[in-house]
Amino acid sequence: MIHFVSNFGLAPIIDDDTEDPVGCGKGWLRRDFSLEPHGSLPFCSAFEFPTIPRSEWVERIKTKEKTKSRISDIADQAGVKIKNQGNTNFCWCNAPVTCLELIRAVQGEPYVELSPASVACPINGFVNQGGWGTRALKYLMEHGAVPSRLWPSNAISREFDDAEANAERKKYRVSEWYDLEPGNFDQLATALLLGFPTAIGLSWWSHEVTAVELVKLDGDGRFGVLIQNSWGYDYGDRGRAVLTERKATPDDAVAPRSAVVS
């Protein structure tokens, strides 16, 4: 792992199989594409936008930085917090729930901290087990996420699964998502340049994180992705890091286009 100074601060660039901090949970499991083929999910359309040519990436990155229209700019202005999944195996819910928080901020909705455990627990039967992003996505579309004030973010307990929580979760649902093609970095870059935060599952890391920005790296034609992790503010640069292209190329990826307006 090396460091560089960028417009995102002192962000670590990950280009190897980095060692994980002690006490940080993961939990991503490989999506079974024989059961969930790309673009086949009834609640999630295949990504429909033409791929933006690489020749345009640098200029588009510069424009988004100049106009402060980056997802990270909007998130920081809205006060979106970095999640910390602790010892749970709920990264596969932390990333999609973070995407929901981010797309709400992009839409101009007030920031409400949402609980990944309120999504993972009903899916997993209140067991601390791993999963993949489309499982969380389906639940976020059908039921939504509970604000953390009603269901603590890492609480694996039925005591919070009450009428008030389940009434409130209906306000925080995804209304439209895209299913990105696995192994397609250019499509991921296009989604980010268009302003869609993306939950990416990475087999080399057994982890799912939120891809936030396309980043230009040193050297000709080198790009990476700024991620927002779920390991708290002590990770990387205030919870964020940069994955090089070969490390950010997803094994599965889903991106929200819109959320229910509260």
Short mmCIF file of C-alpha atoms in Angstrom, two decimals:
data_model
loop_
_atom_site.label_atom_id
_atom_site.label_comp_id
_atom_site.label_asym_id
_atom_site.label_seq_id
_atom_site.Cartn_x
_atom_site.Cartn_y
_atom_site.Cartn_z
CA MET A 1 0.00 0.00 0.00
CA ILE A 2 1.38 3.40 -1.00
CA HIS A 3 0.13 6.92 -0.37
CA PHE A 4 -0.37 9.92 -2.55
CA VAL A 5 -1.75 13.40 -2.03
CA SER A 6 -4.91 13.98 -4.07
CA ASN A 7 -7.94 16.21 -3.98
CA PHE A 8 -9.36 13.64 -1.54
CA GLY A 9 -6.55 14.12 0.97
CA LEU A 10 -3.98 11.54 1.99
CA ALA A 11 -5.82 8.53 0.62
CA PRO A 12 -4.16 5.11 0.58
CA ILE A 13 -4.00 3.47 -2.84
CA ILE A 14 -4.69 -0.26 -2.61
CA ASP A 15 -3.07 -2.29 -5.36
CA ASP A 16 -2.34 -5.51 -3.49
CA ASP A 17 -4.07 -7.95 -1.18
CA THR A 18 -3.93 -5.55 1.73
CA GLU A 19 -3.98 -6.78 5.30
CA ASP A 20 -7.24 -5.96 7.03
CA PRO A 21 -7.31 -4.09 10.34
CA VAL A 22 -7.92 -6.32 13.36
CA GLY A 23 -11.53 -6.44 14.48
CA CYS A 24 -13.06 -5.34 11.17
CA GLY A 25 -15.79 -7.58 9.84
CA LYS A 26 -16.42 -8.40 6.19
CA GLY A 27 -18.93 -11.01 5.05
CA TRP A 28 -19.31 -10.76 1.26
CA LEU A 29 -20.30 -14.03 -0.42
CA ARG A 30 -20.09 -14.62 -4.15
CA ARG A 31 -23.35 -14.04 -5.99
CA ASP A 32 -24.63 -17.14 -7.76
CA PHE A 33 -25.13 -15.88 -11.31
CA SER A 34 -26.70 -19.20 -12.34
CA LEU A 35 -29.59 -18.32 -10.04
CA GLU A 36 -29.37 -14.54 -10.47
CA PRO A 37 -28.12 -13.92 -14.05
CA HIS A 38 -26.98 -10.40 -14.82
CA GLY A 39 -29.91 -8.17 -15.77
CA SER A 40 -32.54 -10.79 -14.90
CA LEU A 41 -33.66 -9.50 -11.53
CA PRO A 42 -37.24 -8.20 -11.54
CA PHE A 43 -36.41 -5.42 -9.07
CA CYS A 44 -33.21 -4.21 -10.76
CA SER A 45 -32.69 -3.29 -14.44
CA ALA A 46 -29.48 -3.97 -16.35
CA PHE A 47 -27.38 -0.78 -16.55
CA GLU A 48 -28.75 1.01 -19.60
CA PHE A 49 -26.33 3.86 -20.28
CA PRO A 50 -23.72 3.78 -23.06
CA THR A 51 -20.19 3.40 -21.73
CA ILE A 52 -18.38 6.73 -21.51
CA PRO A 53 -15.15 6.51 -23.57
CA ARG A 54 -11.93 6.54 -21.57
CA SER A 55 -10.76 9.51 -23.63
CA GLU A 56 -13.40 11.60 -21.82
CA TRP A 57 -12.75 10.43 -18.27
CA VAL A 58 -10.08 12.92 -17.22
CA GLU A 59 -12.06 15.95 -18.43
CA ARG A 60 -15.23 14.71 -16.77
CA ILE A 61 -13.37 14.14 -13.50
CA LYS A 62 -12.00 17.68 -13.66
CA THR A 63 -15.44 19.15 -14.39
CA LYS A 64 -17.08 17.34 -11.47
CA GLU A 65 -14.30 18.53 -9.17
CA LYS A 66 -14.57 22.13 -10.40
CA THR A 67 -18.36 22.23 -10.04
CA LYS A 68 -18.30 20.36 -6.72
CA SER A 69 -20.81 17.90 -8.14
CA ARG A 70 -18.96 14.77 -7.03
CA ILE A 71 -20.87 12.28 -4.91
CA SER A 72 -18.25 12.76 -2.19
CA ASP A 73 -18.78 16.54 -2.22
CA ILE A 74 -22.54 16.12 -1.86
CA ALA A 75 -22.09 13.49 0.86
CA ASP A 76 -19.75 15.68 2.87
CA GLN A 77 -22.04 18.68 2.57
CA ALA A 78 -25.03 16.58 3.70
CA GLY A 79 -23.06 15.12 6.62
CA VAL A 80 -23.33 11.49 5.53
CA LYS A 81 -21.40 9.42 8.08
CA ILE A 82 -18.88 6.66 7.47
CA LYS A 83 -20.30 3.36 8.69
CA ASN A 84 -18.53 0.95 11.01
CA GLN A 85 -19.83 -2.60 10.82
CA GLY A 86 -17.74 -3.67 13.81
CA ASN A 87 -17.57 -7.45 14.11
CA THR A 88 -20.70 -8.09 12.07
CA ASN A 89 -20.54 -9.89 8.74
CA PHE A 90 -22.84 -7.30 7.19
CA CYS A 91 -20.65 -5.50 4.65
CA TRP A 92 -23.10 -6.71 1.98
CA CYS A 93 -25.77 -4.58 3.67
CA ASN A 94 -23.53 -1.69 4.75
CA ALA A 95 -22.56 -0.91 1.15
CA PRO A 96 -26.10 -0.88 -0.34
CA VAL A 97 -27.47 1.04 2.67
CA THR A 98 -24.66 3.58 2.24
CA CYS A 99 -25.64 3.85 -1.44
CA LEU A 100 -29.21 4.58 -0.36
CA GLU A 101 -28.00 7.32 2.00
CA LEU A 102 -25.85 8.80 -0.76
CA ILE A 103 -28.51 8.80 -3.47
CA ARG A 104 -30.91 10.44 -1.03
CA ALA A 105 -28.31 13.18 -0.54
CA VAL A 106 -27.93 13.53 -4.32
CA GLN A 107 -31.71 13.95 -4.54
CA GLY A 108 -31.59 16.67 -1.90
CA GLU A 109 -33.26 14.64 0.83
CA PRO A 110 -32.22 15.37 4.45
CA TYR A 111 -29.61 12.98 5.82
CA VAL A 112 -30.94 10.21 8.03
CA GLU A 113 -28.51 7.59 9.29
CA LEU A 114 -29.86 4.16 8.36
CA SER A 115 -29.22 0.80 10.02
CA PRO A 116 -27.63 -2.01 7.97
CA ALA A 117 -28.60 -4.49 10.70
CA SER A 118 -32.26 -3.60 10.13
CA VAL A 119 -31.82 -5.00 6.62
CA ALA A 120 -29.50 -7.96 7.27
CA CYS A 121 -31.32 -9.36 10.31
CA PRO A 122 -34.73 -9.98 8.72
CA ILE A 123 -32.99 -11.53 5.69
CA ASN A 124 -30.69 -13.79 7.74
CA GLY A 125 -33.06 -14.67 10.55
CA PHE A 126 -31.09 -12.52 13.04
CA VAL A 127 -27.90 -14.52 12.49
CA ASN A 128 -24.52 -12.85 11.89
CA GLN A 129 -23.98 -14.26 8.40
CA GLY A 130 -22.57 -12.94 5.14
CA GLY A 131 -24.40 -12.32 1.89
CA TRP A 132 -24.27 -10.31 -1.32
CA GLY A 133 -25.62 -6.97 -2.44
CA THR A 134 -28.67 -8.03 -4.42
CA ARG A 135 -30.13 -9.68 -1.32
CA ALA A 136 -29.94 -6.36 0.49
CA LEU A 137 -31.21 -4.56 -2.61
CA LYS A 138 -34.37 -6.66 -2.84
CA TYR A 139 -35.16 -5.97 0.80
CA LEU A 140 -34.43 -2.24 0.45
CA MET A 141 -36.89 -2.03 -2.43
CA GLU A 142 -39.64 -4.04 -0.79
CA HIS A 143 -39.29 -2.93 2.83
CA GLY A 144 -36.58 -0.29 3.30
CA ALA A 145 -34.13 0.43 6.13
CA VAL A 146 -34.84 1.61 9.67
CA PRO A 147 -33.17 4.79 10.97
CA SER A 148 -30.32 4.00 13.36
CA ARG A 149 -32.06 5.96 16.12
CA LEU A 150 -34.70 3.19 16.19
CA TRP A 151 -32.48 0.20 15.32
CA PRO A 152 -28.75 0.58 16.16
CA SER A 153 -26.63 -0.01 13.09
CA ASN A 154 -25.01 -3.28 14.27
CA ALA A 155 -27.71 -4.60 16.63
CA ILE A 156 -28.56 -8.24 15.94
CA SER A 157 -31.63 -8.30 18.17
CA ARG A 158 -35.35 -8.82 17.69
CA GLU A 159 -36.16 -6.19 20.29
CA PHE A 160 -35.80 -3.47 17.65
CA ASP A 161 -38.02 -5.24 15.11
CA ASP A 162 -41.20 -3.55 16.29
CA ALA A 163 -44.17 -1.74 14.79
CA GLU A 164 -42.59 1.72 15.01
CA ALA A 165 -39.42 0.59 13.23
CA ASN A 166 -41.28 -1.21 10.48
CA ALA A 167 -43.57 1.74 9.89
CA GLU A 168 -40.60 4.08 9.65
CA ARG A 169 -38.58 1.88 7.29
CA LYS A 170 -41.15 2.38 4.53
CA LYS A 171 -39.91 5.97 4.17
CA TYR A 172 -36.37 4.82 3.34
CA ARG A 173 -36.66 2.56 0.32
CA VAL A 174 -34.93 2.30 -3.03
CA SER A 175 -37.25 2.89 -5.98
CA GLU A 176 -34.91 2.04 -8.87
CA TRP A 177 -31.53 0.29 -9.12
CA TYR A 178 -29.19 -0.87 -11.85
CA ASP A 179 -27.42 -4.21 -12.14
CA LEU A 180 -23.93 -3.63 -13.55
CA GLU A 181 -22.08 -6.19 -15.60
CA PRO A 182 -19.60 -8.15 -13.49
CA GLY A 183 -15.95 -7.62 -14.37
CA ASN A 184 -16.70 -4.43 -16.32
CA PHE A 185 -14.62 -1.55 -14.91
CA ASP A 186 -15.61 0.83 -17.71
CA GLN A 187 -19.28 0.40 -16.84
CA LEU A 188 -18.52 1.04 -13.17
CA ALA A 189 -16.61 4.19 -14.16
CA THR A 190 -19.58 5.32 -16.25
CA ALA A 191 -21.98 4.84 -13.34
CA LEU A 192 -19.76 6.90 -11.05
CA LEU A 193 -19.27 9.67 -13.62
CA LEU A 194 -23.06 9.84 -14.00
CA GLY A 195 -23.48 10.22 -10.23
CA PHE A 196 -24.59 6.73 -9.20
CA PRO A 197 -22.87 5.39 -6.03
CA THR A 198 -22.30 1.68 -6.52
CA ALA A 199 -22.04 -1.25 -4.11
CA ILE A 200 -19.24 -3.50 -5.39
CA GLY A 201 -18.50 -7.04 -4.26
CA LEU A 202 -14.82 -8.01 -4.47
CA SER A 203 -13.76 -11.66 -4.34
CA TRP A 204 -10.08 -10.87 -3.62
CA TRP A 205 -11.18 -9.07 -0.43
CA SER A 206 -14.28 -11.14 0.46
CA HIS A 207 -15.75 -7.72 1.07
CA GLU A 208 -18.36 -5.32 -0.31
CA VAL A 209 -17.76 -1.57 -0.31
CA THR A 210 -19.31 1.57 -1.76
CA ALA A 211 -17.66 2.95 -4.89
CA VAL A 212 -18.04 6.75 -4.83
CA GLU A 213 -15.76 8.40 -7.43
CA LEU A 214 -13.65 7.62 -10.46
CA VAL A 215 -10.09 8.84 -9.72
CA LYS A 216 -7.19 9.65 -12.04
CA LEU A 217 -3.98 8.07 -10.78
CA ASP A 218 -0.38 8.99 -11.55
CA GLY A 219 0.84 7.77 -14.94
CA ASP A 220 -0.73 7.57 -18.37
CA GLY A 221 -4.14 5.93 -18.52
CA ARG A 222 -4.21 4.87 -14.89
CA PHE A 223 -7.49 5.13 -13.00
CA GLY A 224 -8.87 3.98 -9.71
CA VAL A 225 -11.99 4.23 -7.62
CA LEU A 226 -12.52 6.09 -4.38
CA ILE A 227 -14.37 3.82 -1.98
CA GLN A 228 -16.26 4.49 1.20
CA ASN A 229 -15.63 1.54 3.51
CA SER A 230 -17.64 0.30 6.49
CA TRP A 231 -14.74 0.15 8.95
CA GLY A 232 -15.12 3.54 10.60
CA TYR A 233 -13.20 6.80 10.34
CA ASP A 234 -9.88 5.25 11.42
CA TYR A 235 -9.67 3.33 8.15
CA GLY A 236 -7.71 4.99 5.32
CA ASP A 237 -8.40 8.69 4.96
CA ARG A 238 -11.40 9.23 7.23
CA GLY A 239 -13.00 5.98 6.13
CA ARG A 240 -12.09 6.23 2.46
CA ALA A 241 -9.40 4.75 0.22
CA VAL A 242 -8.61 4.35 -3.47
CA LEU A 243 -8.61 0.98 -5.23
CA THR A 244 -6.66 0.68 -8.46
CA GLU A 245 -8.56 -0.52 -11.51
CA ARG A 246 -7.53 -4.14 -11.11
CA LYS A 247 -8.65 -4.13 -7.47
CA ALA A 248 -11.86 -2.16 -8.05
CA THR A 249 -13.13 -4.25 -10.97
CA PRO A 250 -16.24 -5.77 -9.38
CA ASP A 251 -17.38 -9.37 -9.19
CA ASP A 252 -20.87 -7.99 -8.74
CA ALA A 253 -22.15 -4.44 -8.60
CA VAL A 254 -25.48 -2.68 -8.08
CA ALA A 255 -26.16 1.05 -8.25
CA PRO A 256 -29.22 3.02 -7.08
CA ARG A 257 -30.78 5.46 -9.53
CA SER A 258 -33.42 6.83 -7.17
CA ALA A 259 -34.92 6.52 -3.71
CA VAL A 260 -38.43 7.02 -2.38
CA VAL A 261 -39.01 10.69 -1.60
CA SER A 262 -39.93 11.09 2.07
#
